[in-house]
mmCIF file of C-alpha atoms in Angstrom:
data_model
loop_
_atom_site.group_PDB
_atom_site.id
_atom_site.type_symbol
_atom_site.label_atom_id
_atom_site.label_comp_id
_atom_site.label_asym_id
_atom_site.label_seq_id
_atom_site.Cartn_x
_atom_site.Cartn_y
_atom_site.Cartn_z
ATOM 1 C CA UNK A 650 26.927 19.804 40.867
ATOM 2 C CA UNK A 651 24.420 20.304 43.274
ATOM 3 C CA UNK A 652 24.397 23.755 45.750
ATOM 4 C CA UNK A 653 22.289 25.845 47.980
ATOM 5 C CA UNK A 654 22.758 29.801 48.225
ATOM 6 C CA UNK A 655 21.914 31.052 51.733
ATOM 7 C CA UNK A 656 21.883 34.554 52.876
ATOM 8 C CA UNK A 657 20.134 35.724 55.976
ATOM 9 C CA UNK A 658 20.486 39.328 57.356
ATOM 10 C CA UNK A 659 21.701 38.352 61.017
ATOM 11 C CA UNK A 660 19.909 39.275 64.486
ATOM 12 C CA UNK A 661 21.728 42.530 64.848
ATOM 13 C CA UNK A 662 21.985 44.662 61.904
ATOM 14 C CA UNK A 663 18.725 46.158 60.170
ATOM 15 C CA UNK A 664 19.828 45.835 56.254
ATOM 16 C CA UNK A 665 21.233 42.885 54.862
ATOM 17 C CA UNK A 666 24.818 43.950 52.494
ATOM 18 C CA UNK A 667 25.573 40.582 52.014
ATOM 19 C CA UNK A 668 24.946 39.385 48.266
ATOM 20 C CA UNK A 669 25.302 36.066 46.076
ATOM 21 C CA UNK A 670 24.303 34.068 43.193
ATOM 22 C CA UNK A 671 24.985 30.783 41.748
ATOM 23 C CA UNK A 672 24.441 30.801 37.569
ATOM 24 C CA UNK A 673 25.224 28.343 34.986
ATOM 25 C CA UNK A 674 25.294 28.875 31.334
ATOM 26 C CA UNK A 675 23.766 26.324 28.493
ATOM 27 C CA UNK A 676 27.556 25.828 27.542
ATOM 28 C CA UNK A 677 27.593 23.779 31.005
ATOM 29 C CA UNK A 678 30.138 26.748 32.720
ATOM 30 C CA UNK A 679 29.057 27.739 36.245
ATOM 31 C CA UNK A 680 29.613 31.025 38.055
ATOM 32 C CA UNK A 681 29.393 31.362 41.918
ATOM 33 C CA UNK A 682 29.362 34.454 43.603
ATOM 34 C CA UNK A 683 29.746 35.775 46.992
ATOM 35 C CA UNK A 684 30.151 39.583 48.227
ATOM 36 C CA UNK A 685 29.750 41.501 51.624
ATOM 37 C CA UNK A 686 29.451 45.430 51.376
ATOM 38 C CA UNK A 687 30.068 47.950 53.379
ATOM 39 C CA UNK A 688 30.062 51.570 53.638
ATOM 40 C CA UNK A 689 27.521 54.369 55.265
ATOM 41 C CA UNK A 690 23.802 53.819 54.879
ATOM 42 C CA UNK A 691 23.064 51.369 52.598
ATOM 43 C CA UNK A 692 26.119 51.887 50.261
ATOM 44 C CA UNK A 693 27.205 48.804 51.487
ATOM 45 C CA UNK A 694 24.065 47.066 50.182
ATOM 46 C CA UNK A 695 24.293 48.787 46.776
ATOM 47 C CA UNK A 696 28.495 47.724 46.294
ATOM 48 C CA UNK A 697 27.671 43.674 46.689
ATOM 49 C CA UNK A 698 24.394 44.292 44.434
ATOM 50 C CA UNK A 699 26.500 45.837 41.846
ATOM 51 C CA UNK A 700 29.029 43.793 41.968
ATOM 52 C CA UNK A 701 27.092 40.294 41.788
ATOM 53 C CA UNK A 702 24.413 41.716 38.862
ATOM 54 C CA UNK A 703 27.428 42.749 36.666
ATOM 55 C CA UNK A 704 29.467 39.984 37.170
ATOM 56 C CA UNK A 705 26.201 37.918 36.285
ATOM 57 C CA UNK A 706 25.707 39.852 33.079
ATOM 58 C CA UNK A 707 29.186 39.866 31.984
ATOM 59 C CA UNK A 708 29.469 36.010 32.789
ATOM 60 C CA UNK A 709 26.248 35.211 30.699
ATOM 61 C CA UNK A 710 27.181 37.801 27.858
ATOM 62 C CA UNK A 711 31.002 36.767 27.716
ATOM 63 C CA UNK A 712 32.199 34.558 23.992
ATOM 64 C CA UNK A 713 32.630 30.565 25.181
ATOM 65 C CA UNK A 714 36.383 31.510 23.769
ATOM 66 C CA UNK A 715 37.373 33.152 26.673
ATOM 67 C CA UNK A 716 36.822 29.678 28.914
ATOM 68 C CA UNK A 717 39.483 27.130 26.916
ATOM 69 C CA UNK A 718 41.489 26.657 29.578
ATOM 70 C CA UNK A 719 42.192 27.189 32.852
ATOM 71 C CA UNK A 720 44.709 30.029 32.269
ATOM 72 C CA UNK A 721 42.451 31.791 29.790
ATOM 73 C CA UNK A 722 39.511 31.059 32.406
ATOM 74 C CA UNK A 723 41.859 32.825 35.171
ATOM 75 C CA UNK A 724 42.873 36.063 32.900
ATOM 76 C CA UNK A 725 39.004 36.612 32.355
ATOM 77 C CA UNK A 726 37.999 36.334 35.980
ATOM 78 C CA UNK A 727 40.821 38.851 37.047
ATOM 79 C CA UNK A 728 40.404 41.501 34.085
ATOM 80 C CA UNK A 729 36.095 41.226 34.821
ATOM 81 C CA UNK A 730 36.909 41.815 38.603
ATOM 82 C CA UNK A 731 39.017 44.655 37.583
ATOM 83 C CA UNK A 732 36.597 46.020 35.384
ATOM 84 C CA UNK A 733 34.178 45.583 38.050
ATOM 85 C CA UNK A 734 35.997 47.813 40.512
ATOM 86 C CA UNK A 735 36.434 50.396 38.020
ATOM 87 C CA UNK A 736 32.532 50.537 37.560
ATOM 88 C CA UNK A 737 31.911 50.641 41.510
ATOM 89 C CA UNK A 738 35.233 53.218 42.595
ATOM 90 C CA UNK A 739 33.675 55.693 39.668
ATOM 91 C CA UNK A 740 30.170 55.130 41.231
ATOM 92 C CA UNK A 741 30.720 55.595 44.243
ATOM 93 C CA UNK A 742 32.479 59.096 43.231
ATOM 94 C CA UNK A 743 29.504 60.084 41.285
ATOM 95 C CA UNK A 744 26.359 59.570 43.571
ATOM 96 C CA UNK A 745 27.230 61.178 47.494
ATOM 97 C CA UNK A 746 25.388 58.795 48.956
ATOM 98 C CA UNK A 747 27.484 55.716 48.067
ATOM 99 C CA UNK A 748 31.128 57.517 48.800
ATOM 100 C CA UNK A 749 33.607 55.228 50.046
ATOM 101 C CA UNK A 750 31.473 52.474 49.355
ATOM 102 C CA UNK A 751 32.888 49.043 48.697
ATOM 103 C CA UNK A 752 32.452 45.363 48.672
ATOM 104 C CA UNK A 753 34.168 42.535 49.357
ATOM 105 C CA UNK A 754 34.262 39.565 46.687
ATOM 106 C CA UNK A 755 34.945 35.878 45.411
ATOM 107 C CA UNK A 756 33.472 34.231 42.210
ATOM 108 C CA UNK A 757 34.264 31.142 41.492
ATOM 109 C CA UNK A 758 34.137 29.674 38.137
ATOM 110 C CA UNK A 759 33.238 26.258 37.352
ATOM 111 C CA UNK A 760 34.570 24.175 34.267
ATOM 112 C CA UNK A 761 33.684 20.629 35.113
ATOM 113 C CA UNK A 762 35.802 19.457 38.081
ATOM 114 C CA UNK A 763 38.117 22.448 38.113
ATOM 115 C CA UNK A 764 37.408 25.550 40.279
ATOM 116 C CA UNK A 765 39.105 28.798 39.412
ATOM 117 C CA UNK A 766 38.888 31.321 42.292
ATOM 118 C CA UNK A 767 39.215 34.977 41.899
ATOM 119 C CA UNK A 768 38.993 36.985 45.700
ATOM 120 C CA UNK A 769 38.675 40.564 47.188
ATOM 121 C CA UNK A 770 38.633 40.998 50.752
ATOM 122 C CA UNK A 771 38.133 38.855 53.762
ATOM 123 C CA UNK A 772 35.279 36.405 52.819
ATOM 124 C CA UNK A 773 36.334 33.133 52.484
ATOM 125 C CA UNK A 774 36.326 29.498 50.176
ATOM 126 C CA UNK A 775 37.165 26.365 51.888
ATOM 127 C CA UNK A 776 38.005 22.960 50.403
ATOM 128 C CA UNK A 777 35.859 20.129 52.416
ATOM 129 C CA UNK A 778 36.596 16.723 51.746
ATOM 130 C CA UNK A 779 35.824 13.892 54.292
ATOM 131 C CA UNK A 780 39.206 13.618 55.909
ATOM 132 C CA UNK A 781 39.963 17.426 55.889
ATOM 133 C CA UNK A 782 38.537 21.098 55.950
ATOM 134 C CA UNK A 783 41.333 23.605 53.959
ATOM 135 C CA UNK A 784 41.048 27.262 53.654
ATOM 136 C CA UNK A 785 42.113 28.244 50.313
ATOM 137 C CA UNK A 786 41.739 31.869 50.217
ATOM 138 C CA UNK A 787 43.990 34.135 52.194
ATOM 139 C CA UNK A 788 41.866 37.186 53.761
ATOM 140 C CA UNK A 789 42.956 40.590 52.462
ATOM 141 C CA UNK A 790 43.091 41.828 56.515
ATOM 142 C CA UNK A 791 45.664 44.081 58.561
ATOM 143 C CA UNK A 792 46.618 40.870 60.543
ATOM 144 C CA UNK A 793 47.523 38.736 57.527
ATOM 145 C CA UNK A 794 50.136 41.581 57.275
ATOM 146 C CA UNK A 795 51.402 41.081 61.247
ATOM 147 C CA UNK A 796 51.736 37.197 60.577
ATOM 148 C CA UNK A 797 53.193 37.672 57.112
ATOM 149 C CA UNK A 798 55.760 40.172 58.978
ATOM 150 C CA UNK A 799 56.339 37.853 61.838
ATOM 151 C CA UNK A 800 54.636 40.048 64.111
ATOM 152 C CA UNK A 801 51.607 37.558 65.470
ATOM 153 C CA UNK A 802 51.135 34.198 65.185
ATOM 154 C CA UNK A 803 48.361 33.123 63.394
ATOM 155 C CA UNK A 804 47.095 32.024 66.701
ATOM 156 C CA UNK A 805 47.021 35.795 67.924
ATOM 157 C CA UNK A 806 45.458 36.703 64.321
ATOM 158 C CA UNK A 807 42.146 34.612 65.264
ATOM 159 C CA UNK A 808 41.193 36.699 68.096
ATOM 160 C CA UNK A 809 43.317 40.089 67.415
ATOM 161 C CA UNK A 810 41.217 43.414 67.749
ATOM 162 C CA UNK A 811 41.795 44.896 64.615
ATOM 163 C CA UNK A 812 41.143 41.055 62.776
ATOM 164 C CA UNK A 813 38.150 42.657 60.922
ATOM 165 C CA UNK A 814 40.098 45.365 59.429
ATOM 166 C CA UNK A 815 40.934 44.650 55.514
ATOM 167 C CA UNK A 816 43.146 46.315 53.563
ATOM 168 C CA UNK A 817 41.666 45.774 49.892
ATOM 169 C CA UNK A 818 37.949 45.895 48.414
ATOM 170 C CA UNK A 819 36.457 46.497 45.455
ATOM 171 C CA UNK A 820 35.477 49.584 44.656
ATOM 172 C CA UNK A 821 37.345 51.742 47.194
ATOM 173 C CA UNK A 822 40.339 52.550 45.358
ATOM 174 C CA UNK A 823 40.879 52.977 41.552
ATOM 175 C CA UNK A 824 42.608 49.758 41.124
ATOM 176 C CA UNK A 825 42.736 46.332 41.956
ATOM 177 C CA UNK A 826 45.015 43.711 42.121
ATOM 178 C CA UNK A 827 42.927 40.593 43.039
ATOM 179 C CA UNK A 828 44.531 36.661 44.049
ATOM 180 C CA UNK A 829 43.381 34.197 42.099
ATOM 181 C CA UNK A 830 43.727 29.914 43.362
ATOM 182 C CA UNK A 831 42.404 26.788 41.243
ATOM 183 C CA UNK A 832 41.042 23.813 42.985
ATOM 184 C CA UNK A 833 40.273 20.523 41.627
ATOM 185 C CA UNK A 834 36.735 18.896 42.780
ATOM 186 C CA UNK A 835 37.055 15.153 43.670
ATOM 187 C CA UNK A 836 34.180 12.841 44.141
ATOM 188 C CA UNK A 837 32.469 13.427 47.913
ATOM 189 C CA UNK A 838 33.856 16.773 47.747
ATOM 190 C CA UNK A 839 32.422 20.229 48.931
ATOM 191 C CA UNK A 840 33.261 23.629 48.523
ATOM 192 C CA UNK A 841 31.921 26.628 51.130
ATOM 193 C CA UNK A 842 32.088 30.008 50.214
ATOM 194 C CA UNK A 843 30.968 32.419 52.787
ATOM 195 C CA UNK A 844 31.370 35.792 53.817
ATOM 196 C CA UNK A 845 32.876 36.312 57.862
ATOM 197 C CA UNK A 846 29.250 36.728 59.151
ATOM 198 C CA UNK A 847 29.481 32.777 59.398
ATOM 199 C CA UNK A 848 33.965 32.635 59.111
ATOM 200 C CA UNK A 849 33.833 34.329 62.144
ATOM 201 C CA UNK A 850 31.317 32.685 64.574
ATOM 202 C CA UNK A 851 31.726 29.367 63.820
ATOM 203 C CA UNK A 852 34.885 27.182 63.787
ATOM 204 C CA UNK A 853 36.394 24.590 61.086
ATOM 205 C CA UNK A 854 35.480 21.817 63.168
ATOM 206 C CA UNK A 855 31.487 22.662 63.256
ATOM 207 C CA UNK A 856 31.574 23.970 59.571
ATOM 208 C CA UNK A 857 33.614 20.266 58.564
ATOM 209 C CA UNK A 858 30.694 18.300 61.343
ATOM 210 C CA UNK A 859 27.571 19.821 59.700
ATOM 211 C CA UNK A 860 28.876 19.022 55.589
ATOM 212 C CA UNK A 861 29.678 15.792 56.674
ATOM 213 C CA UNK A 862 26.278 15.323 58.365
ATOM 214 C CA UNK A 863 23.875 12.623 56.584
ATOM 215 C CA UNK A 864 21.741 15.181 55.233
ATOM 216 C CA UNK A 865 20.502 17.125 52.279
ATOM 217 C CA UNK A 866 22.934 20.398 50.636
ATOM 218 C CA UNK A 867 19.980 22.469 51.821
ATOM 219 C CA UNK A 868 19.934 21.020 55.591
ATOM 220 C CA UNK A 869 23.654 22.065 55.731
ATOM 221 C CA UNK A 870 23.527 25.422 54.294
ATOM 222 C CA UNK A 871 20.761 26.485 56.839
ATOM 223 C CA UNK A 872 22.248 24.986 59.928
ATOM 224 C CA UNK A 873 25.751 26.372 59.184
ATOM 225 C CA UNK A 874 24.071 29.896 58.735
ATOM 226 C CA UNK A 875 21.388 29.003 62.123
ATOM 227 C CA UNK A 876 24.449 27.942 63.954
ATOM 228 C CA UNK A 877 26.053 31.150 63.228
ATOM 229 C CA UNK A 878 22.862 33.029 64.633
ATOM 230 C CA UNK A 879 22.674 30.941 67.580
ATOM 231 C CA UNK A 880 25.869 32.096 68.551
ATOM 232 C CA UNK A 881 24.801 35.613 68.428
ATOM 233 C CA UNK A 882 24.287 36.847 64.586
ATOM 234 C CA UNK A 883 25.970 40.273 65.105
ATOM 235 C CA UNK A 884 26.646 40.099 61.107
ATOM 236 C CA UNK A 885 24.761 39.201 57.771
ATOM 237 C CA UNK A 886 25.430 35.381 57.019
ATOM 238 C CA UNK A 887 25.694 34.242 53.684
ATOM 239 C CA UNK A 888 27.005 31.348 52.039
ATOM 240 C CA UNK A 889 27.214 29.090 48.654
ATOM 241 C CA UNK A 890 27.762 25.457 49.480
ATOM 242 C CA UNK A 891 28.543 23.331 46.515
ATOM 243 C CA UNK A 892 29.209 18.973 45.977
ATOM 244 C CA UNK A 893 29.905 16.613 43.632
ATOM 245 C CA UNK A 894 26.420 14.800 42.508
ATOM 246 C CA UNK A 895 28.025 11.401 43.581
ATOM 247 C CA UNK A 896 28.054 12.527 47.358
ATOM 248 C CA UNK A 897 24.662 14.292 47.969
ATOM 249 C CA UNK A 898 21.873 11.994 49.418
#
């Protein structure tokens, strides 16, 4: 597996909340993680620190037993992002500064070719393969619920108003209840996972034409994030681009 981990604070806003982390274990399991804060000050900041430095420690820390399969591999990402919202919601209740703080979130866990996906909010994973570019994830946002309802088309969701607004994050409520999705990696394969600093500002088409490019995983992390800029960087930009060894030059 080769990856790159990119996360650049945007040309508008003065404190970057975006935070991620790509770990692997000596047992050969990998853990990639991806969250976007928000809240007043810098609570936002503090959330998607939190949440990617505990879910690090509790990767490393956690018995091998816990990854046999891909079911057991699912319960364990689920219950840890539970437990993770539990340790945010009752921090944010105890320190002012951080009230109503939260964070969106997806971690991915790695076990060979299979990818087991567990996801908070609206930042995103896609599938890339040469032919095709798939979202997998389904944003946790007000206008999911209009299309799901039969409200909007899915055309009208892309450029709705209120498209930004999400209805679940960790940390802002006592509970959780995240989605979880399992992908399979295939030779030539990538996988993006990005918050909506780069989802929003740049299309499927130019995220699918720069992986495909002839260059190195590096190359394409920093001109998906530079393309995102160039088209006016009003958010923080991060990403976690991932491939199979076989198709990296």
């Amino acid at each position: 597996m080769r990856y790159t981990v990119v996360s650049d604070i945007g040309k508008k806003r003065a404190v970057n909340e975006d935070s991620a982390t790509f770990i692997s274990r000596d047992d050969s399991y990998q853990l990639a993680i991806v969250a976007d804060g928000m809240g007043g000050h810098n609570a936002g900041d503090v959330a998607s620190r939190m949440a990617v430095t505990h879910f690090e420690e509790l990767f490393l820390q956690a018995d091998a037993a816990h990854f046999m399969s891909n079911e057991s591999i699912e319960e364990w990402l689920v219950e840890t992002v539970k437990e993770l919202n539990k340790t945010l919601y009752h921090y944010s209740l105890t320190h002012e500064d951080c009230q109503g703080m939260g964070t969106t979130l997806i971690a991915v866990l790695f076990d060979g070719n299979n990818a087991t996906i567990c996801h908070v909010g609206d930042s995103r994973v896609y599938f890339v393969t040469k032919e095709e570019i798939r979202l997998v994830t389904r944003d946790h946002s007000y206008v999911n619920i209009l299309v799901d309802n039969g409200e909007i088309s899915e055309e009208e969701a892309a450029s709705h108003p209120k498209k930004n607004y999400i209805i679940k994050s960790l940390g802002t409520e006592s509970t959780i209840e995240p989605d979880s999705y399992k992908v399979e990696l295939v030779d030539g394969s990538f996988m993006l996972i990005c918050t909506d600093g780069l989802s929003n500002k740049i299309s499927i088409k130019e995220m699918h034409n720069i992986i495909m490019q002839e260059s190195t995983i590096e190359e394409k992390g920093n001109q998906l994030v530079q393309l995102a800029n160039d088209y006016g960087g009003e958010d923080n930009i991060t990403l976690i681009l991932l491939s199979k060894d076989s198709e990296e030059v």
